[in-house]
PDB file of C-alpha atoms in Angstrom:
ATOM      1  CA  MET L1445      23.338 145.234  92.705  1.00  0.00           C
ATOM      2  CA  GLN L1446      25.954 146.203  95.243  1.00  0.00           C
ATOM      3  CA  ILE L1447      26.082 142.635  96.655  1.00  0.00           C
ATOM      4  CA  LEU L1448      26.739 141.313  93.137  1.00  0.00           C
ATOM      5  CA  GLN L1449      29.496 143.917  92.688  1.00  0.00           C
ATOM      6  CA  THR L1450      31.150 142.890  96.013  1.00  0.00           C
ATOM      7  CA  THR L1451      31.012 139.173  95.107  1.00  0.00           C
ATOM      8  CA  GLN L1452      32.599 139.851  91.724  1.00  0.00           C
ATOM      9  CA  ASN L1453      35.375 141.864  93.389  1.00  0.00           C
ATOM     10  CA  LYS L1454      36.084 139.004  95.823  1.00  0.00           C
ATOM     11  CA  TRP L1455      36.343 136.473  92.986  1.00  0.00           C
ATOM     12  CA  LEU L1456      38.555 138.841  91.031  1.00  0.00           C
ATOM     13  CA  LEU L1457      40.828 139.234  94.062  1.00  0.00           C
ATOM     14  CA  ILE L1458      40.972 135.452  94.662  1.00  0.00           C
ATOM     15  CA  ARG L1459      41.726 134.807  90.976  1.00  0.00           C
ATOM     16  CA  THR L1460      44.489 137.435  90.983  1.00  0.00           C
ATOM     17  CA  ILE L1461      46.090 135.949  94.112  1.00  0.00           C
ATOM     18  CA  ALA L1462      45.923 132.438  92.609  1.00  0.00           C
ATOM     19  CA  ILE L1463      47.601 133.646  89.400  1.00  0.00           C
ATOM     20  CA  TYR L1464      50.382 135.353  91.393  1.00  0.00           C
ATOM     21  CA  CYS L1465      50.925 132.171  93.443  1.00  0.00           C
ATOM     22  CA  LEU L1466      51.181 130.050  90.286  1.00  0.00           C
ATOM     23  CA  VAL L1467      53.636 132.493  88.726  1.00  0.00           C
ATOM     24  CA  ALA L1468      55.735 132.463  91.929  1.00  0.00           C
ATOM     25  CA  LEU L1469      55.809 128.631  91.978  1.00  0.00           C
ATOM     26  CA  LEU L1470      56.777 128.524  88.321  1.00  0.00           C
ATOM     27  CA  CYS L1471      59.607 130.998  88.970  1.00  0.00           C
ATOM     28  CA  MET L1472      60.921 128.982  91.936  1.00  0.00           C
ATOM     29  CA  TYR L1473      60.839 125.776  89.883  1.00  0.00           C
ATOM     30  CA  THR L1474      62.677 127.459  87.014  1.00  0.00           C
ATOM     31  CA  VAL L1475      65.327 128.939  89.309  1.00  0.00           C
ATOM     32  CA  SER L1476      65.996 125.583  91.002  1.00  0.00           C
ATOM     33  CA  HIS L1477      66.418 123.802  87.655  1.00  0.00           C
ATOM     34  CA  PHE L1478      68.537 126.619  86.290  1.00  0.00           C
ATOM     35  CA  ARG L1479      70.777 126.363  89.363  1.00  0.00           C
ATOM     36  CA  MET L1480      71.205 122.608  88.761  1.00  0.00           C
ATOM     37  CA  TRP L1481      72.039 123.294  85.117  1.00  0.00           C
ATOM     38  CA  TRP L1482      74.402 126.132  86.045  1.00  0.00           C
ATOM     39  CA  GLN L1483      76.291 124.142  88.701  1.00  0.00           C
ATOM     40  CA  GLY L1484      76.466 121.069  86.513  1.00  0.00           C
ATOM     41  CA  PRO L1485      77.307 117.560  87.624  1.00  0.00           C
ATOM     42  CA  GLY L1486      80.087 116.835  90.056  1.00  0.00           C
ATOM     43  CA  ILE L1487      81.900 114.042  91.876  1.00  0.00           C
ATOM     44  CA  THR L1488      83.834 114.558  95.103  1.00  0.00           C
ATOM     45  CA  ILE L1489      86.026 111.650  96.209  1.00  0.00           C
ATOM     46  CA  GLN L1490      86.389 111.491  99.988  1.00  0.00           C
ATOM     47  CA  THR L1491      88.446 108.286 100.247  1.00  0.00           C
ATOM     48  CA  PRO L1492      90.946 107.090  99.145  1.00  0.00           C
ATOM     49  CA  TYR L1493      93.197 110.054  98.542  1.00  0.00           C
ATOM     50  CA  ALA L1494      94.962 110.332  95.207  1.00  0.00           C
ATOM     51  CA  GLY L1495      98.392 108.732  95.363  1.00  0.00           C
ATOM     52  CA  SER L1496      97.700 106.877  98.592  1.00  0.00           C
ATOM     53  CA  GLN L1497      99.158 103.471  99.371  1.00  0.00           C
ATOM     54  CA  SER L1498      97.353 100.459 100.771  1.00  0.00           C
ATOM     55  CA  SER L1499      98.559  97.250 102.366  1.00  0.00           C
ATOM     56  CA  TYR L1500      95.097  95.706 101.946  1.00  0.00           C
ATOM     57  CA  PRO L1501      93.927  94.115  98.678  1.00  0.00           C
ATOM     58  CA  ILE L1502      90.442  95.668  99.010  1.00  0.00           C
ATOM     59  CA  ILE L1503      89.875  99.387  99.469  1.00  0.00           C
ATOM     60  CA  ARG L1504      86.714 101.337 100.235  1.00  0.00           C
ATOM     61  CA  VAL L1505      85.846 104.126  97.798  1.00  0.00           C
ATOM     62  CA  ARG L1506      83.567 106.797  99.260  1.00  0.00           C
ATOM     63  CA  GLY L1507      82.352 110.020  97.699  1.00  0.00           C
ATOM     64  CA  SER L1508      79.524 112.419  97.066  1.00  0.00           C
ATOM     65  CA  VAL L1509      77.780 113.428  93.852  1.00  0.00           C
ATOM     66  CA  GLN L1510      75.962 116.483  92.585  1.00  0.00           C
ATOM     67  CA  ASN L1511      73.287 116.356  89.881  1.00  0.00           C
ATOM     68  CA  LEU L1512      74.104 112.779  88.821  1.00  0.00           C
ATOM     69  CA  ALA L1513      71.733 109.901  88.124  1.00  0.00           C
ATOM     70  CA  ARG L1514      74.277 107.033  87.950  1.00  0.00           C
ATOM     71  CA  VAL L1515      77.815 106.389  89.199  1.00  0.00           C
ATOM     72  CA  TYR L1516      80.193 103.658  88.022  1.00  0.00           C
ATOM     73  CA  VAL L1517      83.386 102.705  89.867  1.00  0.00           C
ATOM     74  CA  ASN L1518      85.790 100.703  87.692  1.00  0.00           C
ATOM     75  CA  GLY L1519      82.889  99.959  85.352  1.00  0.00           C
ATOM     76  CA  LEU L1520      80.497  98.636  88.012  1.00  0.00           C
ATOM     77  CA  LEU L1521      77.266 100.473  88.831  1.00  0.00           C
ATOM     78  CA  VAL L1522      77.248 101.792  92.407  1.00  0.00           C
ATOM     79  CA  PRO L1523      74.035 102.772  94.230  1.00  0.00           C
ATOM     80  CA  ILE L1524      73.682 106.427  95.215  1.00  0.00           C
ATOM     81  CA  SER L1525      72.076 107.370  98.529  1.00  0.00           C
ATOM     82  CA  LEU L1526      69.372 109.784  97.396  1.00  0.00           C
ATOM     83  CA  SER L1527      68.976 111.407 100.802  1.00  0.00           C
ATOM     84  CA  GLU L1528      72.685 112.282 101.131  1.00  0.00           C
ATOM     85  CA  ASN L1529      73.865 112.103  97.486  1.00  0.00           C
ATOM     86  CA  THR L1530      76.722 109.806  98.516  1.00  0.00           C
ATOM     87  CA  PHE L1531      78.085 106.469  97.343  1.00  0.00           C
ATOM     88  CA  VAL L1532      80.245 103.779  98.959  1.00  0.00           C
ATOM     89  CA  THR L1533      81.767 100.679  97.389  1.00  0.00           C
ATOM     90  CA  GLU L1534      84.768  98.402  97.744  1.00  0.00           C
ATOM     91  CA  VAL L1535      87.321  97.798  95.003  1.00  0.00           C
ATOM     92  CA  ALA L1536      89.828  94.958  94.690  1.00  0.00           C
ATOM     93  CA  LEU L1537      93.341  96.212  93.974  1.00  0.00           C
ATOM     94  CA  PRO L1538      95.975  94.457  91.876  1.00  0.00           C
ATOM     95  CA  LYS L1539      99.524  94.496  93.246  1.00  0.00           C
ATOM     96  CA  GLY L1540     101.480  97.592  92.400  1.00  0.00           C
ATOM     97  CA  TYR L1541     100.269 100.831  90.847  1.00  0.00           C
ATOM     98  CA  SER L1542      96.679 101.075  89.606  1.00  0.00           C
ATOM     99  CA  THR L1543      94.010 103.643  88.905  1.00  0.00           C
ATOM    100  CA  ILE L1544      90.430 103.642  90.174  1.00  0.00           C
ATOM    101  CA  GLY L1545      88.083 105.172  87.607  1.00  0.00           C
ATOM    102  CA  ILE L1546      84.840 106.855  88.663  1.00  0.00           C
ATOM    103  CA  ALA L1547      82.326 107.884  86.005  1.00  0.00           C
ATOM    104  CA  GLY L1548      79.072 109.737  86.609  1.00  0.00           C
ATOM    105  CA  TYR L1549      76.130 110.300  84.265  1.00  0.00           C
ATOM    106  CA  THR L1550      73.340 112.868  84.413  1.00  0.00           C
ATOM    107  CA  GLN L1551      69.726 112.143  83.467  1.00  0.00           C
ATOM    108  CA  SER L1552      70.424 113.541  80.007  1.00  0.00           C
ATOM    109  CA  GLY L1553      73.499 111.308  79.516  1.00  0.00           C
ATOM    110  CA  LYS L1554      76.264 113.859  80.134  1.00  0.00           C
ATOM    111  CA  ARG L1555      79.359 112.048  81.439  1.00  0.00           C
ATOM    112  CA  ILE L1556      82.030 113.194  83.875  1.00  0.00           C
ATOM    113  CA  PHE L1557      85.059 111.160  84.923  1.00  0.00           C
ATOM    114  CA  GLN L1558      87.629 111.180  87.715  1.00  0.00           C
ATOM    115  CA  SER L1559      90.473 108.821  88.437  1.00  0.00           C
ATOM    116  CA  ILE L1560      92.433 108.072  91.587  1.00  0.00           C
ATOM    117  CA  PRO L1561      95.964 106.679  91.368  1.00  0.00           C
ATOM    118  CA  ILE L1562      96.707 104.212  94.166  1.00  0.00           C
ATOM    119  CA  VAL L1563      99.447 101.745  95.078  1.00  0.00           C
ATOM    120  CA  TYR L1564      98.842  98.354  96.689  1.00  0.00           C
ATOM    121  CA  ARG L1565     101.850  96.815  98.370  1.00  0.00           C
ATOM    122  CA  ASP L1566     101.827  93.480 100.096  1.00  0.00           C
ATOM    123  CA  GLY L1567     103.277  93.830 103.575  1.00  0.00           C
ATOM    124  CA  PRO L1568     103.806  96.678 106.023  1.00  0.00           C
ATOM    125  CA  MET L1569     103.892 100.234 104.737  1.00  0.00           C
ATOM    126  CA  ILE L1570     106.909 102.357 105.632  1.00  0.00           C
ATOM    127  CA  ASP L1571     107.003 106.083 105.100  1.00  0.00           C
ATOM    128  CA  PRO L1572     109.837 106.726 102.601  1.00  0.00           C
ATOM    129  CA  ARG L1573     110.769 109.926 104.484  1.00  0.00           C
ATOM    130  CA  LEU L1574     111.655 107.838 107.523  1.00  0.00           C
ATOM    131  CA  GLN L1575     115.227 106.510 107.780  1.00  0.00           C
ATOM    132  CA  PHE L1576     116.466 104.213 110.479  1.00  0.00           C
ATOM    133  CA  LEU L1577     120.035 104.957 111.501  1.00  0.00           C
ATOM    134  CA  ALA L1578     122.227 102.644 113.514  1.00  0.00           C
ATOM    135  CA  PRO L1579     123.046 104.183 116.891  1.00  0.00           C
ATOM    136  CA  THR L1580     126.739 104.897 117.323  1.00  0.00           C
ATOM    137  CA  ASN L1581     126.715 104.588 121.076  1.00  0.00           C
ATOM    138  CA  ILE L1582     124.431 103.653 123.924  1.00  0.00           C
ATOM    139  CA  ALA L1583     123.753 107.318 124.817  1.00  0.00           C
ATOM    140  CA  SER L1584     122.184 108.044 121.417  1.00  0.00           C
ATOM    141  CA  LEU L1585     120.108 104.871 121.698  1.00  0.00           C
ATOM    142  CA  LEU L1586     118.725 105.925 125.084  1.00  0.00           C
ATOM    143  CA  SER L1587     118.046 109.510 123.977  1.00  0.00           C
ATOM    144  CA  GLY L1588     115.919 108.389 121.040  1.00  0.00           C
ATOM    145  CA  ASN L1589     118.133 109.997 118.395  1.00  0.00           C
ATOM    146  CA  ASN L1590     118.178 106.877 116.238  1.00  0.00           C
ATOM    147  CA  LEU L1591     115.389 108.138 113.963  1.00  0.00           C
ATOM    148  CA  ALA L1592     115.864 110.873 111.424  1.00  0.00           C
ATOM    149  CA  PHE L1593     113.352 112.529 109.113  1.00  0.00           C
ATOM    150  CA  LYS L1594     114.399 113.783 105.714  1.00  0.00           C
TER     151      LYS L1594
END
């Protein structure tokens, strides 16, 4: 009788431990999904910077995503690296001012959008803060005082 009682106690203990383990796993799963829901989707653009200028007709767009299933850059689907949650693509720029649009969608269809203004200029880029001044004499030319920053 006592052996039967000990065996029943062991099975009761094993069953109780198994139930606690299942409850703990369920709680961890719920917390991780709640955290994803709480943080929501996100897009971080690493390059190019907003308002940047390019002298090349094609520019590389690089960024990272959070809780997104699909990413579109200027309407074209871009693959997401699942291991790093990053994306990289190249975009052709028209001359002058343009905007690169990046849209992301969650599994449930929620949409987020970011845009990057950019300027493409044909030819060399010159910083508008930089002014070239004509040297007034040979001494200022040799001293390097022919550049001024505003």
